[in-house]
């Protein structure tokens, strides 16, 4: 299937969006639907998707949909996961790395923004790593969380608690742009201002 594409060019700042998301599909069709909405926004503007390179769960659904728009999808996956055959065979390009650390560094290097969809430990780890790098000033790329059906409500409450308890500055908590739908989230990321208050 090929989806029609809009001719509108991507915002220069957000040509390439890195998405972290579940290697599972979750227990509600809403999660897959949100992934497809985000994929449509990436694909219709001919942005590039950077992601973990698998063809399973939300990851696979997202990549397939962006490809249907004829847009670029770059997978970055460690050799160990290629060997267990979860790599997507139809991507524009697939970078194979020696391990997870190299993979995450590569994904971050080639992206202009980060978005986390619902997911599990892998998604959380990837999200918090790019937030940690941002609070240290290693990068100034915007970070978004797609809070589909309140999936991340408890996590957001925890971050508020960490801020109120003196372990996180408000400016660093606010590095995470949150919206319930993909269109609103992309708009937040396009208008995000880089952090002034580095941790160190
Ligand atoms: P999880 O949220 O635990 O399902 O992990 C998904 C995230 O971690 C994705 O954004 C991937 O980058 C990475 N990941 C975890 N499991 C896999 C897998 N089987 N294949 C490829 N990437 C994975």
Tab-separated table of N, CA and C in Angstrom, residues 5-114:
chain	number	residue	atom	x	y	z
A	5	UNK	N	1.228	11.556	-0.163
A	5	UNK	CA	2.080	12.401	0.661
A	5	UNK	C	1.776	13.863	0.403
A	6	UNK	N	1.871	14.658	1.437
A	6	UNK	CA	1.708	16.097	1.289
A	6	UNK	C	3.028	16.670	0.787
A	7	UNK	N	2.962	17.796	0.093
A	7	UNK	CA	4.193	18.353	-0.436
A	7	UNK	C	4.851	19.298	0.567
A	8	UNK	N	4.208	19.516	1.743
A	8	UNK	CA	4.783	20.481	2.672
A	8	UNK	C	6.116	19.982	3.210
A	9	UNK	N	7.149	20.823	3.125
A	9	UNK	CA	8.456	20.380	3.586
A	9	UNK	C	8.491	20.332	5.111
A	10	UNK	N	9.350	19.496	5.680
A	10	UNK	CA	9.445	19.458	7.136
A	10	UNK	C	10.069	20.722	7.678
A	11	UNK	N	9.707	21.036	8.927
A	11	UNK	CA	10.406	22.110	9.634
A	11	UNK	C	11.884	21.771	9.605
A	12	UNK	N	12.731	22.763	9.267
A	12	UNK	CA	14.153	22.479	9.109
A	12	UNK	C	14.725	21.824	10.360
A	13	UNK	N	14.239	22.293	11.505
A	13	UNK	CA	14.794	21.802	12.765
A	13	UNK	C	14.399	20.356	13.049
A	14	UNK	N	13.315	19.903	12.498
A	14	UNK	CA	12.826	18.554	12.823
A	14	UNK	C	12.748	17.680	11.576
A	15	UNK	N	13.832	17.609	10.855
A	15	UNK	CA	13.828	16.771	9.644
A	15	UNK	C	13.848	15.299	9.999
A	16	UNK	N	14.404	14.985	11.131
A	16	UNK	CA	14.641	13.585	11.478
A	16	UNK	C	14.183	13.354	12.919
A	17	UNK	N	13.230	12.454	13.098
A	17	UNK	CA	12.664	12.250	14.435
A	17	UNK	C	12.969	10.830	14.907
A	18	UNK	N	13.556	10.754	16.075
A	18	UNK	CA	13.877	9.459	16.677
A	18	UNK	C	12.722	9.046	17.581
A	19	UNK	N	12.187	7.859	17.359
A	19	UNK	CA	11.054	7.396	18.159
A	19	UNK	C	11.448	6.163	18.956
A	20	UNK	N	11.195	6.232	20.257
A	20	UNK	CA	11.351	5.094	21.154
A	20	UNK	C	9.951	4.545	21.425
A	21	UNK	N	9.773	3.241	21.307
A	21	UNK	CA	8.436	2.690	21.545
A	21	UNK	C	8.520	1.203	21.799
A	22	UNK	N	7.400	0.638	22.210
A	22	UNK	CA	7.372	-0.742	22.643
A	22	UNK	C	7.718	-1.733	21.541
A	23	UNK	N	8.486	-2.743	21.922
A	23	UNK	CA	8.677	-3.882	21.026
A	23	UNK	C	7.473	-4.818	21.152
A	24	UNK	N	6.549	-4.464	22.028
A	24	UNK	CA	5.247	-5.125	22.129
A	24	UNK	C	4.194	-4.131	21.661
A	25	UNK	N	2.967	-4.635	21.481
A	25	UNK	CA	1.906	-3.757	20.983
A	25	UNK	C	1.035	-3.207	22.105
A	26	UNK	N	1.224	-3.718	23.344
A	26	UNK	CA	0.361	-3.278	24.442
A	26	UNK	C	-1.000	-3.946	24.379
A	27	UNK	N	-1.839	-3.606	25.330
A	27	UNK	CA	-3.113	-4.323	25.474
A	27	UNK	C	-4.307	-3.553	24.918
A	28	UNK	N	-4.026	-2.452	24.226
A	28	UNK	CA	-5.137	-1.666	23.671
A	28	UNK	C	-4.800	-1.266	22.245
A	29	UNK	N	-5.784	-1.332	21.349
A	29	UNK	CA	-5.533	-0.883	19.972
A	29	UNK	C	-5.176	0.598	19.900
A	30	UNK	N	-5.461	1.341	20.984
A	30	UNK	CA	-5.155	2.785	20.991
A	30	UNK	C	-3.657	3.037	20.842
A	31	UNK	N	-2.833	2.118	21.342
A	31	UNK	CA	-1.386	2.340	21.262
A	31	UNK	C	-0.904	2.236	19.813
A	32	UNK	N	-1.388	1.245	19.123
A	32	UNK	CA	-1.010	1.108	17.710
A	32	UNK	C	-1.564	2.295	16.910
A	33	UNK	N	-2.802	2.691	17.217
A	33	UNK	CA	-3.409	3.815	16.488
A	33	UNK	C	-2.583	5.087	16.686
A	34	UNK	N	-2.099	5.305	17.905
A	34	UNK	CA	-1.280	6.501	18.162
A	34	UNK	C	0.039	6.417	17.400
A	35	UNK	N	0.609	5.209	17.323
A	35	UNK	CA	1.856	5.031	16.561
A	35	UNK	C	1.627	5.381	15.098
A	36	UNK	N	0.492	4.947	14.563
A	36	UNK	CA	0.205	5.223	13.153
A	36	UNK	C	-0.024	6.717	12.915
A	37	UNK	N	-0.666	7.384	13.873
A	37	UNK	CA	-0.861	8.843	13.738
A	37	UNK	C	0.473	9.563	13.694
A	38	UNK	N	1.361	9.164	14.591
A	38	UNK	CA	2.691	9.788	14.590
A	38	UNK	C	3.416	9.472	13.282
A	39	UNK	N	3.308	8.230	12.833
A	39	UNK	CA	3.950	7.831	11.571
A	39	UNK	C	3.415	8.663	10.412
A	40	UNK	N	2.125	8.935	10.417
A	40	UNK	CA	1.543	9.745	9.334
A	40	UNK	C	2.130	11.161	9.342
A	41	UNK	N	2.303	11.722	10.536
A	41	UNK	CA	2.862	13.081	10.615
A	41	UNK	C	4.316	13.110	10.157
A	42	UNK	N	5.027	12.035	10.435
A	42	UNK	CA	6.421	11.949	9.974
A	42	UNK	C	6.448	11.742	8.465
A	43	UNK	N	5.650	10.796	7.999
A	43	UNK	CA	5.680	10.423	6.585
A	43	UNK	C	5.113	11.481	5.659
A	44	UNK	N	4.015	12.103	6.061
A	44	UNK	CA	3.369	13.096	5.179
A	44	UNK	C	4.294	14.277	4.903
A	45	UNK	N	5.131	14.619	5.852
A	45	UNK	CA	6.064	15.752	5.663
A	45	UNK	C	7.415	15.289	5.142
A	46	UNK	N	7.497	13.986	4.820
A	46	UNK	CA	8.772	13.439	4.313
A	46	UNK	C	9.918	13.695	5.289
A	47	UNK	N	9.598	13.607	6.571
A	47	UNK	CA	10.667	13.573	7.563
A	47	UNK	C	11.275	12.178	7.566
A	48	UNK	N	12.420	12.055	8.239
A	48	UNK	CA	13.011	10.726	8.428
A	48	UNK	C	12.629	10.208	9.800
A	49	UNK	N	12.335	8.916	9.851
A	49	UNK	CA	12.149	8.233	11.137
A	49	UNK	C	13.443	7.506	11.480
A	50	UNK	N	13.917	7.728	12.696
A	50	UNK	CA	15.033	6.952	13.244
A	50	UNK	C	14.443	6.135	14.381
A	51	UNK	N	14.708	4.843	14.402
A	51	UNK	CA	14.138	4.020	15.478
A	51	UNK	C	14.996	2.772	15.635
A	52	UNK	N	14.556	1.883	16.520
A	52	UNK	CA	15.372	0.747	16.916
A	52	UNK	C	15.488	-0.389	15.917
A	53	UNK	N	14.874	-0.279	14.741
A	53	UNK	CA	15.139	-1.212	13.650
A	53	UNK	C	14.413	-2.541	13.680
A	54	UNK	N	13.491	-2.725	14.627
A	54	UNK	CA	12.798	-4.023	14.715
A	54	UNK	C	11.499	-4.007	13.916
A	55	UNK	N	11.001	-5.219	13.618
A	55	UNK	CA	9.731	-5.290	12.883
A	55	UNK	C	8.618	-5.861	13.766
A	56	UNK	N	8.763	-5.674	15.070
A	56	UNK	CA	7.786	-6.227	16.011
A	56	UNK	C	7.109	-5.098	16.805
A	57	UNK	N	5.910	-5.412	17.319
A	57	UNK	CA	5.204	-4.494	18.213
A	57	UNK	C	4.938	-3.135	17.589
A	58	UNK	N	4.913	-2.115	18.443
A	58	UNK	CA	4.670	-0.757	17.947
A	58	UNK	C	5.782	-0.312	17.016
A	59	UNK	N	6.994	-0.830	17.264
A	59	UNK	CA	8.143	-0.448	16.426
A	59	UNK	C	7.880	-0.795	14.960
A	60	UNK	N	7.439	-2.013	14.727
A	60	UNK	CA	7.189	-2.470	13.362
A	60	UNK	C	6.040	-1.717	12.720
A	61	UNK	N	4.970	-1.483	13.489
A	61	UNK	CA	3.803	-0.770	12.952
A	61	UNK	C	4.194	0.648	12.527
A	62	UNK	N	4.965	1.293	13.362
A	62	UNK	CA	5.425	2.665	13.093
A	62	UNK	C	6.263	2.718	11.812
A	63	UNK	N	7.251	1.829	11.731
A	63	UNK	CA	8.154	1.837	10.577
A	63	UNK	C	7.393	1.529	9.291
A	64	UNK	N	6.527	0.527	9.338
A	64	UNK	CA	5.777	0.153	8.129
A	64	UNK	C	4.967	1.335	7.616
A	65	UNK	N	4.352	2.062	8.537
A	65	UNK	CA	3.476	3.164	8.118
A	65	UNK	C	4.290	4.321	7.522
A	66	UNK	N	5.426	4.629	8.112
A	66	UNK	CA	6.259	5.704	7.536
A	66	UNK	C	6.732	5.285	6.142
A	67	UNK	N	7.120	4.026	5.990
A	67	UNK	CA	7.562	3.529	4.676
A	67	UNK	C	6.441	3.633	3.644
A	68	UNK	N	5.206	3.393	4.088
A	68	UNK	CA	4.076	3.485	3.151
A	68	UNK	C	3.931	4.887	2.570
A	69	UNK	N	4.428	5.874	3.292
A	69	UNK	CA	4.395	7.260	2.785
A	69	UNK	C	5.562	7.537	1.844
A	70	UNK	N	6.434	6.578	1.660
A	70	UNK	CA	7.612	6.793	0.822
A	70	UNK	C	8.689	7.603	1.527
A	71	UNK	N	8.587	7.738	2.836
A	71	UNK	CA	9.582	8.515	3.589
A	71	UNK	C	10.688	7.586	4.087
A	72	UNK	N	11.768	8.225	4.515
A	72	UNK	CA	12.961	7.477	4.926
A	72	UNK	C	12.790	6.897	6.332
A	73	UNK	N	13.162	5.631	6.484
A	73	UNK	CA	13.175	5.011	7.813
A	73	UNK	C	14.557	4.405	8.052
A	74	UNK	N	15.205	4.911	9.090
A	74	UNK	CA	16.556	4.450	9.428
A	74	UNK	C	16.481	3.640	10.715
A	75	UNK	N	16.839	2.389	10.629
A	75	UNK	CA	16.879	1.536	11.820
A	75	UNK	C	18.291	1.464	12.366
A	76	UNK	N	18.400	1.409	13.684
A	76	UNK	CA	19.710	1.265	14.327
A	76	UNK	C	19.567	0.141	15.348
A	77	UNK	N	20.271	-0.943	15.110
A	77	UNK	CA	20.003	-2.144	15.905
A	77	UNK	C	21.320	-2.847	16.236
A	78	UNK	N	21.444	-3.365	17.452
A	78	UNK	CA	22.683	-4.093	17.766
A	78	UNK	C	22.704	-5.472	17.090
A	79	UNK	N	23.921	-5.937	16.790
A	79	UNK	CA	24.110	-7.230	16.128
A	79	UNK	C	23.362	-8.352	16.855
A	80	UNK	N	23.355	-8.306	18.183
A	80	UNK	CA	22.721	-9.391	18.949
A	80	UNK	C	21.235	-9.519	18.622
A	81	UNK	N	20.570	-8.380	18.345
A	81	UNK	CA	19.148	-8.451	18.019
A	81	UNK	C	18.929	-8.851	16.562
A	82	UNK	N	19.885	-8.533	15.705
A	82	UNK	CA	19.797	-9.015	14.310
A	82	UNK	C	19.837	-10.539	14.324
A	83	UNK	N	20.690	-11.073	15.194
A	83	UNK	CA	20.857	-12.531	15.243
A	83	UNK	C	19.601	-13.248	15.717
A	84	UNK	N	18.770	-12.592	16.511
A	84	UNK	CA	17.508	-13.245	16.905
A	84	UNK	C	16.358	-12.854	15.971
A	85	UNK	N	16.744	-12.262	14.847
A	85	UNK	CA	15.825	-12.055	13.719
A	85	UNK	C	14.649	-11.150	14.016
A	86	UNK	N	14.891	-10.067	14.721
A	86	UNK	CA	13.818	-9.092	14.881
A	86	UNK	C	14.015	-7.876	13.988
A	87	UNK	N	15.133	-7.861	13.227
A	87	UNK	CA	15.407	-6.679	12.382
A	87	UNK	C	14.399	-6.596	11.239
A	88	UNK	N	13.973	-5.370	10.956
A	88	UNK	CA	13.031	-5.109	9.853
A	88	UNK	C	13.809	-5.213	8.539
A	89	UNK	N	13.296	-6.004	7.579
A	89	UNK	CA	14.044	-6.256	6.339
A	89	UNK	C	13.787	-5.203	5.268
A	90	UNK	N	12.806	-4.305	5.477
A	90	UNK	CA	12.421	-3.403	4.387
A	90	UNK	C	12.735	-1.938	4.610
A	91	UNK	N	13.686	-1.643	5.487
A	91	UNK	CA	13.962	-0.239	5.815
A	91	UNK	C	14.797	0.447	4.745
A	92	UNK	N	14.783	1.764	4.755
A	92	UNK	CA	15.633	2.532	3.844
A	92	UNK	C	17.092	2.229	4.140
A	93	UNK	N	17.424	2.222	5.419
A	93	UNK	CA	18.769	1.799	5.802
A	93	UNK	C	18.728	1.227	7.219
A	94	UNK	N	19.647	0.301	7.458
A	94	UNK	CA	19.732	-0.354	8.767
A	94	UNK	C	21.185	-0.287	9.225
A	95	UNK	N	21.416	0.432	10.327
A	95	UNK	CA	22.757	0.485	10.912
A	95	UNK	C	22.853	-0.625	11.952
A	96	UNK	N	23.867	-1.450	11.826
A	96	UNK	CA	24.066	-2.527	12.802
A	96	UNK	C	25.247	-2.138	13.688
A	97	UNK	N	24.996	-2.109	14.997
A	97	UNK	CA	26.026	-1.651	15.939
A	97	UNK	C	26.535	-2.836	16.764
A	98	UNK	N	27.668	-2.602	17.434
A	98	UNK	CA	28.242	-3.670	18.264
A	98	UNK	C	27.432	-3.892	19.534
A	99	UNK	N	26.782	-2.877	20.028
A	99	UNK	CA	26.043	-3.047	21.279
A	99	UNK	C	25.032	-1.938	21.470
A	100	UNK	N	24.368	-1.953	22.635
A	100	UNK	CA	23.286	-1.007	22.911
A	100	UNK	C	23.795	0.425	23.079
A	101	UNK	N	24.964	0.590	23.682
A	101	UNK	CA	25.451	1.952	23.911
A	101	UNK	C	25.746	2.655	22.597
A	102	UNK	N	26.416	1.920	21.705
A	102	UNK	CA	26.724	2.494	20.392
A	102	UNK	C	25.420	2.784	19.631
A	103	UNK	N	24.461	1.883	19.788
A	103	UNK	CA	23.181	2.076	19.108
A	103	UNK	C	22.511	3.376	19.541
A	104	UNK	N	22.431	3.595	20.848
A	104	UNK	CA	21.719	4.779	21.336
A	104	UNK	C	22.461	6.061	20.951
A	105	UNK	N	23.784	6.004	20.975
A	105	UNK	CA	24.560	7.188	20.578
A	105	UNK	C	24.298	7.503	19.105
A	106	UNK	N	24.259	6.472	18.275
A	106	UNK	CA	24.011	6.671	16.841
A	106	UNK	C	22.611	7.251	16.607
A	107	UNK	N	21.621	6.671	17.287
A	107	UNK	CA	20.250	7.170	17.117
A	107	UNK	C	20.176	8.648	17.490
A	108	UNK	N	20.837	9.009	18.565
A	108	UNK	CA	20.794	10.404	19.022
A	108	UNK	C	21.522	11.319	18.050
A	109	UNK	N	22.671	10.861	17.538
A	109	UNK	CA	23.481	11.682	16.627
A	109	UNK	C	22.732	12.088	15.367
A	110	UNK	N	21.957	11.168	14.822
A	110	UNK	CA	21.370	11.417	13.501
A	110	UNK	C	19.933	11.938	13.586
A	111	UNK	N	19.492	12.314	14.781
A	111	UNK	CA	18.106	12.777	14.959
A	111	UNK	C	18.070	14.235	15.398
A	112	UNK	N	16.940	14.894	15.071
A	112	UNK	CA	16.750	16.294	15.475
A	112	UNK	C	15.819	16.423	16.673
A	113	UNK	N	15.101	15.342	17.013
A	113	UNK	CA	14.158	15.375	18.135
A	113	UNK	C	13.886	13.937	18.553
A	114	UNK	N	13.362	13.784	19.769
A	114	UNK	CA	13.059	12.446	20.299
A	114	UNK	C	11.600	12.397	20.737
